[in-house]
Short mmCIF file of C-alpha atoms and ligand atoms in Angstrom, two decimals:
data_model
loop_
_atom_site.label_atom_id
_atom_site.label_comp_id
_atom_site.label_asym_id
_atom_site.label_seq_id
_atom_site.Cartn_x
_atom_site.Cartn_y
_atom_site.Cartn_z
CA MET T 1 -137.20 90.28 -25.21
CA SER T 2 -135.17 89.32 -22.16
CA LYS T 3 -136.10 91.10 -18.94
CA VAL T 4 -133.88 93.44 -16.97
CA GLY T 5 -133.56 92.73 -13.23
CA LEU T 6 -133.33 95.83 -11.03
CA PHE T 7 -132.18 95.27 -7.44
CA TYR T 8 -132.30 98.15 -4.96
CA GLY T 9 -132.21 98.85 -1.25
CA THR T 10 -133.51 101.91 0.59
CA ASP T 11 -133.70 103.33 4.11
CA THR T 12 -135.94 106.35 3.57
CA GLY T 13 -137.55 105.65 0.18
CA ASN T 14 -135.51 107.80 -2.22
CA THR T 15 -133.80 104.90 -3.96
CA GLU T 16 -137.12 103.11 -4.34
CA ARG T 17 -138.57 106.17 -6.09
CA VAL T 18 -135.59 106.40 -8.44
CA ALA T 19 -135.89 102.66 -9.16
CA ASP T 20 -139.49 103.27 -10.18
CA LEU T 21 -138.50 106.21 -12.41
CA ILE T 22 -135.94 103.96 -14.13
CA LYS T 23 -138.52 101.23 -14.60
CA GLN T 24 -141.06 103.64 -16.12
CA ALA T 25 -138.42 105.18 -18.42
CA MET T 26 -137.16 101.82 -19.67
CA GLY T 27 -140.58 100.28 -20.02
CA ALA T 28 -142.56 98.77 -17.16
CA ASP T 29 -142.87 95.51 -19.09
CA ILE T 30 -139.08 95.13 -19.43
CA VAL T 31 -137.87 95.80 -15.89
CA GLU T 32 -138.52 93.53 -12.90
CA VAL T 33 -137.83 95.30 -9.61
CA HIS T 34 -136.55 93.48 -6.51
CA ASP T 35 -135.96 94.93 -3.06
CA VAL T 36 -132.73 93.33 -1.81
CA ALA T 37 -134.31 93.10 1.64
CA THR T 38 -136.21 90.07 0.30
CA ALA T 39 -133.96 88.99 -2.61
CA THR T 40 -131.73 85.92 -2.82
CA ALA T 41 -128.75 85.15 -5.05
CA LYS T 42 -131.04 82.89 -7.10
CA ASP T 43 -133.08 85.93 -8.18
CA PHE T 44 -130.00 87.26 -9.99
CA ALA T 45 -129.48 84.07 -12.00
CA GLN T 46 -132.49 84.66 -14.27
CA TYR T 47 -131.12 87.92 -15.76
CA ASP T 48 -128.18 88.74 -18.03
CA LYS T 49 -128.91 92.48 -17.82
CA ILE T 50 -128.93 93.82 -14.30
CA ILE T 51 -129.33 97.23 -12.63
CA LEU T 52 -128.10 97.66 -9.04
CA GLY T 53 -129.18 100.65 -6.91
CA GLN T 54 -127.98 101.73 -3.50
CA PRO T 55 -127.74 104.92 -1.40
CA THR T 56 -124.72 105.55 0.83
CA TRP T 57 -125.31 105.93 4.57
CA TYR T 58 -123.33 106.92 7.67
CA TYR T 59 -120.05 108.17 6.20
CA GLY T 60 -119.46 105.77 3.35
CA GLU T 61 -121.38 102.73 4.59
CA LEU T 62 -123.66 100.36 2.70
CA GLN T 63 -127.44 100.77 2.98
CA SER T 64 -128.74 98.41 5.66
CA SER T 65 -130.50 95.77 3.54
CA TRP T 66 -127.55 95.68 1.12
CA ASP T 67 -125.32 95.26 4.16
CA ASP T 68 -127.38 92.25 5.29
CA PHE T 69 -127.25 90.78 1.78
CA TRP T 70 -123.54 91.52 1.23
CA ALA T 71 -122.03 88.09 2.01
CA GLU T 72 -124.43 86.45 -0.45
CA PHE T 73 -123.90 89.21 -3.02
CA LYS T 74 -120.12 88.69 -2.94
CA ASP T 75 -120.61 85.08 -4.06
CA ILE T 76 -122.77 85.82 -7.11
CA ASP T 77 -121.18 84.91 -10.44
CA PHE T 78 -121.72 87.85 -12.79
CA SER T 79 -119.88 86.42 -15.78
CA GLY T 80 -121.82 86.87 -19.00
CA LYS T 81 -123.94 89.58 -17.36
CA THR T 82 -123.98 93.31 -18.06
CA VAL T 83 -124.42 95.39 -14.90
CA ALA T 84 -125.32 99.08 -14.58
CA CYS T 85 -125.24 100.71 -11.13
CA PHE T 86 -126.98 103.75 -9.72
CA GLY T 87 -126.37 105.40 -6.40
CA LEU T 88 -127.91 108.06 -4.20
CA GLY T 89 -125.99 110.38 -1.92
CA ASP T 90 -125.54 113.92 -0.65
CA GLN T 91 -122.57 115.74 -2.21
CA ALA T 92 -122.63 118.66 0.26
CA ASP T 93 -123.13 117.07 3.67
CA TYR T 94 -121.14 113.89 2.90
CA SER T 95 -118.65 115.33 0.43
CA GLU T 96 -115.81 112.96 1.43
CA TYR T 97 -117.96 109.86 1.05
CA PHE T 98 -120.16 110.79 -1.89
CA LEU T 99 -121.84 107.70 -3.42
CA ASP T 100 -119.22 105.37 -1.88
CA ALA T 101 -121.62 102.42 -1.64
CA MET T 102 -122.26 102.53 -5.39
CA GLY T 103 -118.52 102.14 -5.92
CA LEU T 104 -118.26 99.19 -3.54
CA MET T 105 -121.22 97.48 -5.24
CA HIS T 106 -119.84 98.10 -8.75
CA ASP T 107 -116.41 96.75 -7.80
CA ILE T 108 -117.79 93.44 -6.56
CA ALA T 109 -119.93 92.92 -9.66
CA VAL T 110 -116.89 93.57 -11.88
CA GLU T 111 -114.58 91.38 -9.76
CA ASN T 112 -117.16 88.63 -10.16
CA GLY T 113 -117.17 88.87 -13.94
CA ALA T 114 -119.71 91.56 -14.86
CA THR T 115 -119.34 93.76 -17.91
CA PRO T 116 -120.00 97.23 -16.48
CA ALA T 117 -122.39 99.69 -18.16
CA GLY T 118 -123.88 103.09 -17.43
CA TYR T 119 -120.84 105.17 -16.48
CA THR T 120 -121.63 108.91 -16.40
CA SER T 121 -119.68 112.17 -16.23
CA THR T 122 -118.93 113.71 -12.82
CA GLU T 123 -119.58 117.14 -14.33
CA GLY T 124 -122.31 119.02 -12.52
CA PHE T 125 -121.43 117.59 -9.10
CA GLU T 126 -119.18 119.10 -6.41
CA PHE T 127 -117.64 116.77 -3.88
CA ASP T 128 -114.26 116.01 -2.32
CA GLU T 129 -113.96 112.24 -2.52
CA SER T 130 -115.85 109.23 -3.77
CA LYS T 131 -115.22 105.52 -4.11
CA ALA T 132 -117.60 105.60 -7.08
CA VAL T 133 -115.33 107.39 -9.56
CA THR T 134 -112.95 106.10 -12.23
CA GLU T 135 -109.20 106.60 -11.64
CA ASP T 136 -109.09 109.82 -13.66
CA GLY T 137 -112.03 111.17 -11.64
CA GLU T 138 -113.97 112.00 -14.77
CA PHE T 139 -116.71 109.39 -14.50
CA PHE T 140 -118.91 107.81 -11.92
CA VAL T 141 -119.07 104.04 -12.28
CA GLY T 142 -122.83 104.40 -12.71
CA LEU T 143 -125.56 107.02 -12.36
CA GLY T 144 -125.21 109.48 -9.47
CA ILE T 145 -128.37 110.97 -8.02
CA ASP T 146 -128.53 113.59 -5.26
CA GLU T 147 -132.06 113.96 -3.95
CA ASP T 148 -130.83 116.16 -1.07
CA GLN T 149 -129.02 118.89 -3.03
CA GLN T 150 -130.19 118.54 -6.66
CA PRO T 151 -133.63 116.91 -6.73
CA GLU T 152 -134.64 119.07 -9.70
CA LEU T 153 -132.04 117.27 -11.84
CA THR T 154 -133.14 113.73 -11.06
CA ASP T 155 -135.70 113.27 -13.83
CA GLU T 156 -133.38 114.46 -16.58
CA ARG T 157 -130.47 112.42 -15.23
CA VAL T 158 -132.62 109.29 -15.17
CA GLN T 159 -133.98 109.85 -18.68
CA ASN T 160 -130.50 110.39 -20.14
CA TRP T 161 -129.08 107.39 -18.34
CA VAL T 162 -131.87 105.09 -19.39
CA ALA T 163 -131.33 106.07 -23.04
CA GLN T 164 -127.62 105.29 -22.57
CA ILE T 165 -128.03 101.90 -20.89
CA LYS T 166 -130.72 100.82 -23.33
CA GLU T 167 -128.01 101.03 -25.98
CA GLU T 168 -125.41 99.36 -23.79
CA PHE T 169 -127.88 96.60 -22.93
CA GLU T 170 -128.72 96.34 -26.65
CA LEU T 171 -132.45 96.66 -25.95
C1 FMN B 201 -127.22 110.13 8.60
C2 FMN B 201 -126.99 110.16 7.12
C3 FMN B 201 -125.80 109.71 6.62
C4 FMN B 201 -125.53 109.78 5.23
N1 FMN B 201 -124.29 109.39 4.75
C5 FMN B 201 -124.01 109.59 3.43
C6 FMN B 201 -122.70 109.29 2.91
O1 FMN B 201 -121.79 108.84 3.62
N2 FMN B 201 -122.46 109.51 1.58
C7 FMN B 201 -123.43 110.01 0.73
O2 FMN B 201 -123.16 110.20 -0.45
N3 FMN B 201 -124.69 110.28 1.20
C8 FMN B 201 -124.99 110.09 2.51
N4 FMN B 201 -126.25 110.37 2.99
C9 FMN B 201 -127.30 110.84 2.04
C10 FMN B 201 -128.24 109.69 1.60
O3 FMN B 201 -127.55 108.74 0.84
C11 FMN B 201 -129.38 110.26 0.77
O4 FMN B 201 -130.21 111.04 1.60
C12 FMN B 201 -130.21 109.23 0.03
O5 FMN B 201 -131.09 109.89 -0.87
C13 FMN B 201 -131.00 108.30 0.95
O6 FMN B 201 -131.56 107.28 0.16
P1 FMN B 201 -132.73 106.31 0.69
O7 FMN B 201 -133.93 107.21 0.99
O8 FMN B 201 -133.01 105.40 -0.45
O9 FMN B 201 -132.25 105.59 1.90
C14 FMN B 201 -126.52 110.30 4.35
C15 FMN B 201 -127.75 110.74 4.89
C16 FMN B 201 -127.98 110.69 6.24
C17 FMN B 201 -129.29 111.23 6.77
#
């Protein structure tokens, strides 16, 4: 079976923990996890099923290692690849910028040819604005996780999402 490449960045460890939950839920033998702090564009080439994870920092900004990797990321050809994104944020304290970085990351993958996967309902979240929602506002363009306000929901959200993307990835 072809492997899934999971690429994440983190400042304070939450996204790394969620990456590990996703890996365990999908099957530790299927998912290969890469910290973007040490990744290169070449690492992406070996996968046709990819998961991208990023928290949003400082009022809608990219996480720092994703920021450093961004120029290289923008040049990656995602054609023929299916890409599912997840993002971490805080819907109460950063309600106008909730999960923005996930949206920015998703948009580049799609612009560069990716088939997107893993959209989820915005139901159950309260926020004012987000760059990570579809035009009708009904879906996030990936999995939204809020470890600051709703940590008790993380496990269930991950389990449901993994079941969904396993189908979309045809695993
Ligand atoms: C100073 C600061 C700025 C933040 N800015 C945002 C933001 O603009 N949008 C958002 O959704 N979350 C924001 N957050 C929440 C983080 O994304 C959240 O705590 C996340 O779980 C951190 O993930 P990490 O531990 O992987 O770095 C911010 C948190 C802090 C402390």
